[in-house]
Short mmCIF file of C-alpha atoms in Angstrom, two decimals:
data_model
loop_
_atom_site.label_atom_id
_atom_site.label_comp_id
_atom_site.label_asym_id
_atom_site.label_seq_id
_atom_site.Cartn_x
_atom_site.Cartn_y
_atom_site.Cartn_z
CA MET A 8 0.00 0.00 0.00
CA LEU A 9 2.84 2.42 0.79
CA ARG A 10 4.44 1.87 -2.61
CA PHE A 11 1.10 2.53 -4.26
CA ALA A 12 0.66 5.68 -2.18
CA LEU A 13 3.95 7.03 -3.47
CA ARG A 14 3.00 6.11 -7.01
CA VAL A 15 -0.35 7.88 -6.68
CA LEU A 16 1.43 11.04 -5.60
CA SER A 17 3.58 10.93 -8.72
CA VAL A 18 0.54 10.23 -10.91
CA ILE A 19 -1.34 13.27 -9.66
CA LEU A 20 1.66 15.45 -10.47
CA ALA A 21 2.51 13.74 -13.76
CA GLY A 22 2.38 15.37 -17.15
CA SER A 23 -0.11 14.78 -19.93
CA SER A 24 -0.81 11.36 -21.40
CA LEU A 25 -2.96 9.94 -24.16
CA ARG A 26 -6.70 10.28 -23.57
CA GLY A 27 -8.40 6.89 -23.45
CA GLU A 28 -5.17 4.91 -23.05
CA GLY A 29 -5.79 2.01 -20.65
CA GLU A 30 -9.58 2.17 -20.91
CA ALA A 31 -9.96 -1.27 -22.50
CA GLU A 32 -7.61 -2.79 -19.94
CA LEU A 33 -9.58 -1.22 -17.09
CA ARG A 34 -12.93 -2.39 -18.43
CA ALA A 35 -11.61 -5.92 -18.84
CA ALA A 36 -10.23 -5.96 -15.28
CA VAL A 37 -13.52 -4.80 -13.78
CA GLU A 38 -15.48 -7.35 -15.81
CA VAL A 39 -13.18 -10.11 -14.53
CA LEU A 40 -13.78 -8.89 -10.97
CA ALA A 41 -17.55 -9.10 -11.52
CA ARG A 42 -17.39 -12.79 -12.40
CA THR A 43 -14.64 -13.93 -10.01
CA SER A 44 -14.72 -14.45 -6.25
CA HIS A 45 -12.77 -11.88 -4.24
CA ALA A 46 -12.55 -9.99 -0.96
CA TRP A 47 -12.04 -6.28 -0.40
CA GLU A 48 -11.76 -3.61 2.26
CA THR A 49 -12.41 0.13 1.94
CA THR A 50 -11.01 2.77 4.26
CA VAL A 51 -12.92 5.60 5.90
CA ARG A 52 -12.90 8.95 4.13
CA GLN A 53 -9.99 11.15 5.11
CA ARG A 54 -10.45 14.92 4.91
CA PHE A 55 -7.81 17.63 4.77
CA LYS A 56 -7.12 21.09 3.37
CA GLY A 57 -4.30 22.16 1.09
CA ALA A 58 -3.06 24.47 -1.64
CA THR A 59 -3.19 21.71 -4.30
CA THR A 60 -5.17 18.57 -5.10
CA GLU A 61 -2.22 16.40 -4.13
CA PRO A 62 -3.43 13.51 -1.92
CA ARG A 63 -2.05 12.65 1.49
CA LEU A 64 -2.40 8.89 1.59
CA ASP A 65 -2.43 7.04 4.90
CA PRO A 66 -1.77 3.29 4.54
CA ALA A 67 -2.90 2.86 8.15
CA ALA A 68 -6.32 4.51 7.66
CA ALA A 69 -9.18 2.82 9.51
CA ILE A 70 -11.33 0.34 7.58
CA GLU A 71 -14.95 1.32 6.99
CA VAL A 72 -16.24 -1.80 5.26
CA GLN A 73 -15.01 -5.31 4.47
CA GLY A 74 -16.59 -7.52 1.83
CA GLU A 75 -16.54 -10.96 0.25
CA PHE A 76 -18.05 -11.75 -3.14
CA ASP A 77 -19.00 -15.00 -4.86
CA PRO A 78 -20.26 -14.77 -8.47
CA ALA A 79 -22.80 -17.48 -7.64
CA GLY A 80 -24.75 -14.75 -5.86
CA TRP A 81 -23.41 -14.58 -2.29
CA VAL A 82 -22.06 -11.38 -0.73
CA ARG A 83 -20.90 -10.79 2.85
CA LEU A 84 -20.40 -7.24 4.12
CA VAL A 85 -19.05 -6.19 7.51
CA LEU A 86 -18.87 -2.76 9.13
CA PRO A 87 -16.05 -3.07 11.71
CA PRO A 88 -16.43 -1.61 15.21
CA GLY A 89 -15.97 2.16 15.37
CA ARG A 90 -16.56 5.22 17.48
CA GLU A 91 -20.31 5.21 16.87
CA LEU A 92 -20.80 1.49 17.48
CA ALA A 93 -18.46 -0.79 19.45
CA VAL A 94 -19.49 -4.00 17.66
CA PRO A 95 -19.19 -5.23 14.06
CA VAL A 96 -22.31 -5.31 11.90
CA THR A 97 -22.65 -8.07 9.32
CA VAL A 98 -25.05 -8.54 6.41
CA ILE A 99 -25.39 -11.46 4.01
CA ALA A 100 -26.87 -10.96 0.56
CA ARG A 101 -27.92 -13.50 -2.04
CA SER A 102 -28.92 -12.29 -5.48
CA GLY A 103 -30.03 -8.93 -4.09
CA ASP A 104 -31.91 -10.30 -1.06
CA VAL A 105 -30.22 -9.29 2.20
CA VAL A 106 -30.39 -10.09 5.92
CA ALA A 107 -28.53 -8.43 8.80
CA SER A 108 -27.25 -9.88 12.05
CA THR A 109 -29.05 -8.37 15.08
CA PRO A 110 -29.85 -9.36 18.69
CA ALA A 111 -33.10 -10.79 17.28
CA GLY A 112 -31.22 -12.97 14.81
CA TRP A 113 -30.82 -12.54 11.05
CA VAL A 114 -33.53 -10.17 9.83
CA ARG A 115 -34.48 -8.31 6.64
CA ARG A 116 -34.45 -4.53 6.24
CA GLY A 117 -38.14 -4.22 7.17
CA ALA A 118 -37.37 -5.43 10.69
CA LEU A 119 -34.83 -2.63 11.18
CA ARG A 120 -37.40 0.18 11.18
CA PRO A 121 -37.64 2.45 14.27
CA THR A 122 -39.67 1.01 17.14
CA PRO A 123 -40.88 2.54 20.43
CA ASP A 124 -38.10 0.76 22.32
CA ALA A 125 -35.34 1.57 19.81
CA ASN A 126 -33.37 3.65 22.33
CA ARG A 127 -32.98 0.80 24.81
CA GLU A 128 -29.61 -0.83 25.34
CA VAL A 129 -29.02 -4.44 24.35
CA THR A 130 -26.18 -6.94 24.57
CA PHE A 131 -24.75 -7.87 21.19
CA GLU A 132 -21.43 -9.50 20.28
CA GLY A 133 -20.41 -9.29 23.93
CA LYS A 134 -20.97 -5.52 24.17
CA THR A 135 -23.75 -3.27 25.45
CA VAL A 136 -24.99 -1.08 22.60
CA ARG A 137 -27.97 1.13 21.84
CA LEU A 138 -30.44 -0.73 19.63
CA ALA A 139 -31.19 2.34 17.47
CA ARG A 140 -27.50 2.74 16.56
CA LEU A 141 -27.18 -0.96 15.79
CA HIS A 142 -30.22 -0.86 13.50
CA ALA A 143 -28.93 2.29 11.78
CA ALA A 144 -25.61 0.60 11.06
CA ALA A 145 -27.38 -2.54 9.82
CA LEU A 146 -29.54 -0.45 7.48
CA LYS A 147 -26.40 1.26 6.15
CA ALA A 148 -24.67 -2.08 5.59
CA SER A 149 -27.68 -3.66 3.91
CA ALA A 150 -27.84 -0.78 1.42
CA LEU A 151 -24.24 -1.27 0.29
CA ARG A 152 -23.56 -2.79 -3.12
CA PRO A 153 -20.87 -5.30 -4.10
CA LEU A 154 -17.65 -3.57 -5.15
CA SER A 155 -17.82 -5.03 -8.66
CA GLU A 156 -21.26 -3.48 -9.25
CA GLU A 157 -20.04 -0.06 -8.13
CA LEU A 158 -16.97 -0.27 -10.36
CA LEU A 159 -18.95 -1.41 -13.41
CA ASP A 160 -21.14 1.70 -13.09
CA LEU A 161 -18.12 3.92 -12.38
CA VAL A 162 -16.18 2.87 -15.48
CA VAL A 163 -19.15 3.80 -17.68
CA ASP A 164 -19.44 7.25 -16.06
CA LEU A 165 -15.75 8.26 -16.19
CA LYS A 166 -15.11 11.38 -18.27
CA SER A 167 -11.73 10.13 -19.41
CA VAL A 168 -9.22 7.37 -18.77
CA ARG A 169 -5.46 7.53 -19.12
CA GLN A 170 -2.50 5.37 -18.23
CA VAL A 171 0.33 6.99 -16.27
CA GLN A 172 3.42 5.35 -14.79
CA GLY A 173 1.91 1.90 -14.52
CA VAL A 174 -1.51 2.83 -13.12
CA ILE A 175 -4.79 3.83 -14.77
CA VAL A 176 -6.33 7.18 -13.88
CA GLY A 177 -10.01 7.97 -14.43
CA GLU A 178 -11.42 11.49 -14.30
CA LEU A 179 -14.78 12.04 -12.59
CA SER A 180 -17.42 14.43 -13.87
CA GLU A 181 -18.40 17.47 -11.81
CA LYS A 182 -21.82 15.89 -11.22
CA THR A 183 -20.24 12.74 -9.81
CA VAL A 184 -17.95 14.75 -7.52
CA GLU A 185 -20.98 16.66 -6.22
CA GLN A 186 -22.90 13.42 -5.61
CA TRP A 187 -20.00 11.69 -3.86
CA TRP A 188 -18.95 14.68 -1.77
CA GLY A 189 -21.80 14.39 0.70
CA GLY A 190 -22.51 18.08 1.23
CA ALA A 191 -24.06 21.11 -0.47
CA GLU A 192 -20.74 22.98 -0.49
CA ALA A 193 -19.61 20.92 -3.50
CA ARG A 194 -22.36 22.51 -5.63
CA ARG A 195 -21.21 26.00 -4.63
CA ALA A 196 -17.50 25.43 -5.25
CA PRO A 197 -16.04 27.26 -8.28
CA GLU A 198 -13.46 24.49 -8.71
CA VAL A 199 -13.96 20.73 -8.36
CA HIS A 200 -11.56 17.84 -8.74
CA GLY A 201 -12.17 14.11 -8.95
CA THR A 202 -9.88 11.26 -9.92
CA VAL A 203 -9.89 7.52 -9.36
CA ILE A 204 -6.57 5.68 -9.61
CA PHE A 205 -6.68 1.97 -10.43
CA LYS A 206 -3.77 -0.39 -9.82
CA LEU A 207 -3.64 -3.71 -11.66
CA GLY A 208 -1.53 -6.52 -10.25
CA PRO A 209 -0.62 -9.97 -11.61
CA GLU A 210 -4.07 -11.35 -10.71
CA GLY A 211 -6.08 -8.32 -11.87
CA LEU A 212 -7.43 -5.20 -10.20
CA SER A 213 -5.79 -4.87 -6.77
CA GLU A 214 -6.28 -1.29 -5.52
CA VAL A 215 -8.61 1.65 -6.17
CA HIS A 216 -7.89 5.09 -4.76
CA THR A 217 -10.42 7.94 -4.94
CA VAL A 218 -9.51 11.62 -4.56
CA LEU A 219 -12.15 14.38 -4.45
CA GLY A 220 -11.58 18.10 -4.05
CA ILE A 221 -13.51 21.35 -3.98
CA GLY A 222 -11.67 24.64 -4.41
CA PHE A 223 -12.38 28.29 -3.61
CA PRO A 224 -10.09 30.89 -5.22
CA ASP A 225 -8.57 33.63 -3.07
CA THR A 226 -8.89 36.93 -4.96
CA LYS A 227 -5.96 38.45 -3.08
CA THR A 228 -3.38 35.67 -3.43
CA LYS A 229 -4.75 34.33 -6.74
CA THR A 230 -4.46 30.80 -5.33
CA VAL A 231 -7.09 28.12 -4.75
CA ALA A 232 -7.83 26.80 -1.26
CA TRP A 233 -8.70 23.12 -1.64
CA THR A 234 -10.69 20.87 0.69
CA MET A 235 -10.01 17.23 -0.09
CA GLN A 236 -11.54 13.81 0.57
CA GLN A 237 -9.83 10.52 -0.18
CA TRP A 238 -10.37 6.82 0.45
CA SER A 239 -8.87 3.56 -0.76
CA THR A 240 -10.05 0.04 -1.57
CA ARG A 241 -7.76 -3.00 -1.51
CA ILE A 242 -8.78 -6.20 -3.30
CA ARG A 243 -7.42 -9.65 -2.51
CA GLY A 244 -8.12 -13.36 -2.94
CA LEU A 245 -9.19 -13.07 -6.58
CA GLY A 246 -10.55 -16.48 -7.51
CA ARG A 247 -9.70 -17.91 -4.08
CA THR A 248 -12.34 -16.32 -1.82
CA THR A 249 -15.16 -18.29 -0.24
CA VAL A 250 -18.00 -16.23 1.21
CA THR A 251 -18.58 -17.14 4.85
CA VAL A 252 -22.34 -17.68 5.22
CA PRO A 253 -23.70 -18.62 8.69
CA GLU A 254 -26.35 -21.33 8.49
CA ALA A 255 -28.88 -19.11 10.27
CA ALA A 256 -28.39 -16.38 7.67
CA ALA A 257 -29.01 -18.81 4.80
CA GLU A 258 -32.15 -20.07 6.57
CA ALA A 259 -33.39 -16.48 7.02
CA LEU A 260 -32.94 -15.81 3.32
CA ASP A 261 -34.92 -18.96 2.51
CA ARG A 262 -37.90 -17.83 4.58
#
C-alpha cells in the first residue's frame, strides 16, 4: 500500500498522457472482478485542506467496510467496530436479497425500522450497545452494493481514462464529484476535482484510490484553497475467496 501511495502522488503530479489509453484494460479488469470471487476492504474517508489537489495517503487509515463476493450470488459485508458502534455489523446478501445480524437474529431490512423501544440498550457480540444505533448501522450495511457493481457503473461514467506510470487514472465528472462529496458545499464550489486511480496486479485489479476536491479561489493571493476527501479500496483473494455464510443467515434468506 505504501508503494502505491507514493505512485499515486507521482501520478497526480505527472504530465499529460494519451486520452483513453488504458480504458480497454480497465474495463476488462472490472469485468473479470464481476465474475470472479474476491474480498475487499475500503477505508474511511480522510479529509484535509491544502493548496493543491495532491493527496495525502495514509496506509494505516481505519477500515470502513469489508466484503466478500462470490459470483454465484453470495455477498458478505461487515462494518467493523468504530466510534459510533463498538461491535461489528454483518449482512449477508444473495442475489439482491439481504439479511442483517441483530440481537433478534438474522432479519431483513423491514425489521430494522424504528420502534418505540429503539433507544434501549441491548447486549450484542459481547458488548452493550444502543439498539437504534445498531439498527442504523445494519440499514447502512444492507444498502451497500458489491464492489464489482459499483466499479462497473463507475467505469461507464468516467469522463476520461489515461494510463500513467503503470496505473490507470479515471477522471470524474463534476456531477459525480458533487454526488459523492456528501454536502451542499460541493455545488457551490467554483473548482472541483475528482480522480480515481486503479492499480492492476498480476491477478487483476488490486487497488482503487479515490480523490475528491472542492476549491475556492482567493482573490488576493490568486491561489485556490482546496478541501479534499480521499479513500482507498484494496482487493485480494481473486478467484480464491469463499463467502462465509452462517447457516442461520441462509435459513433467514430462505424464509
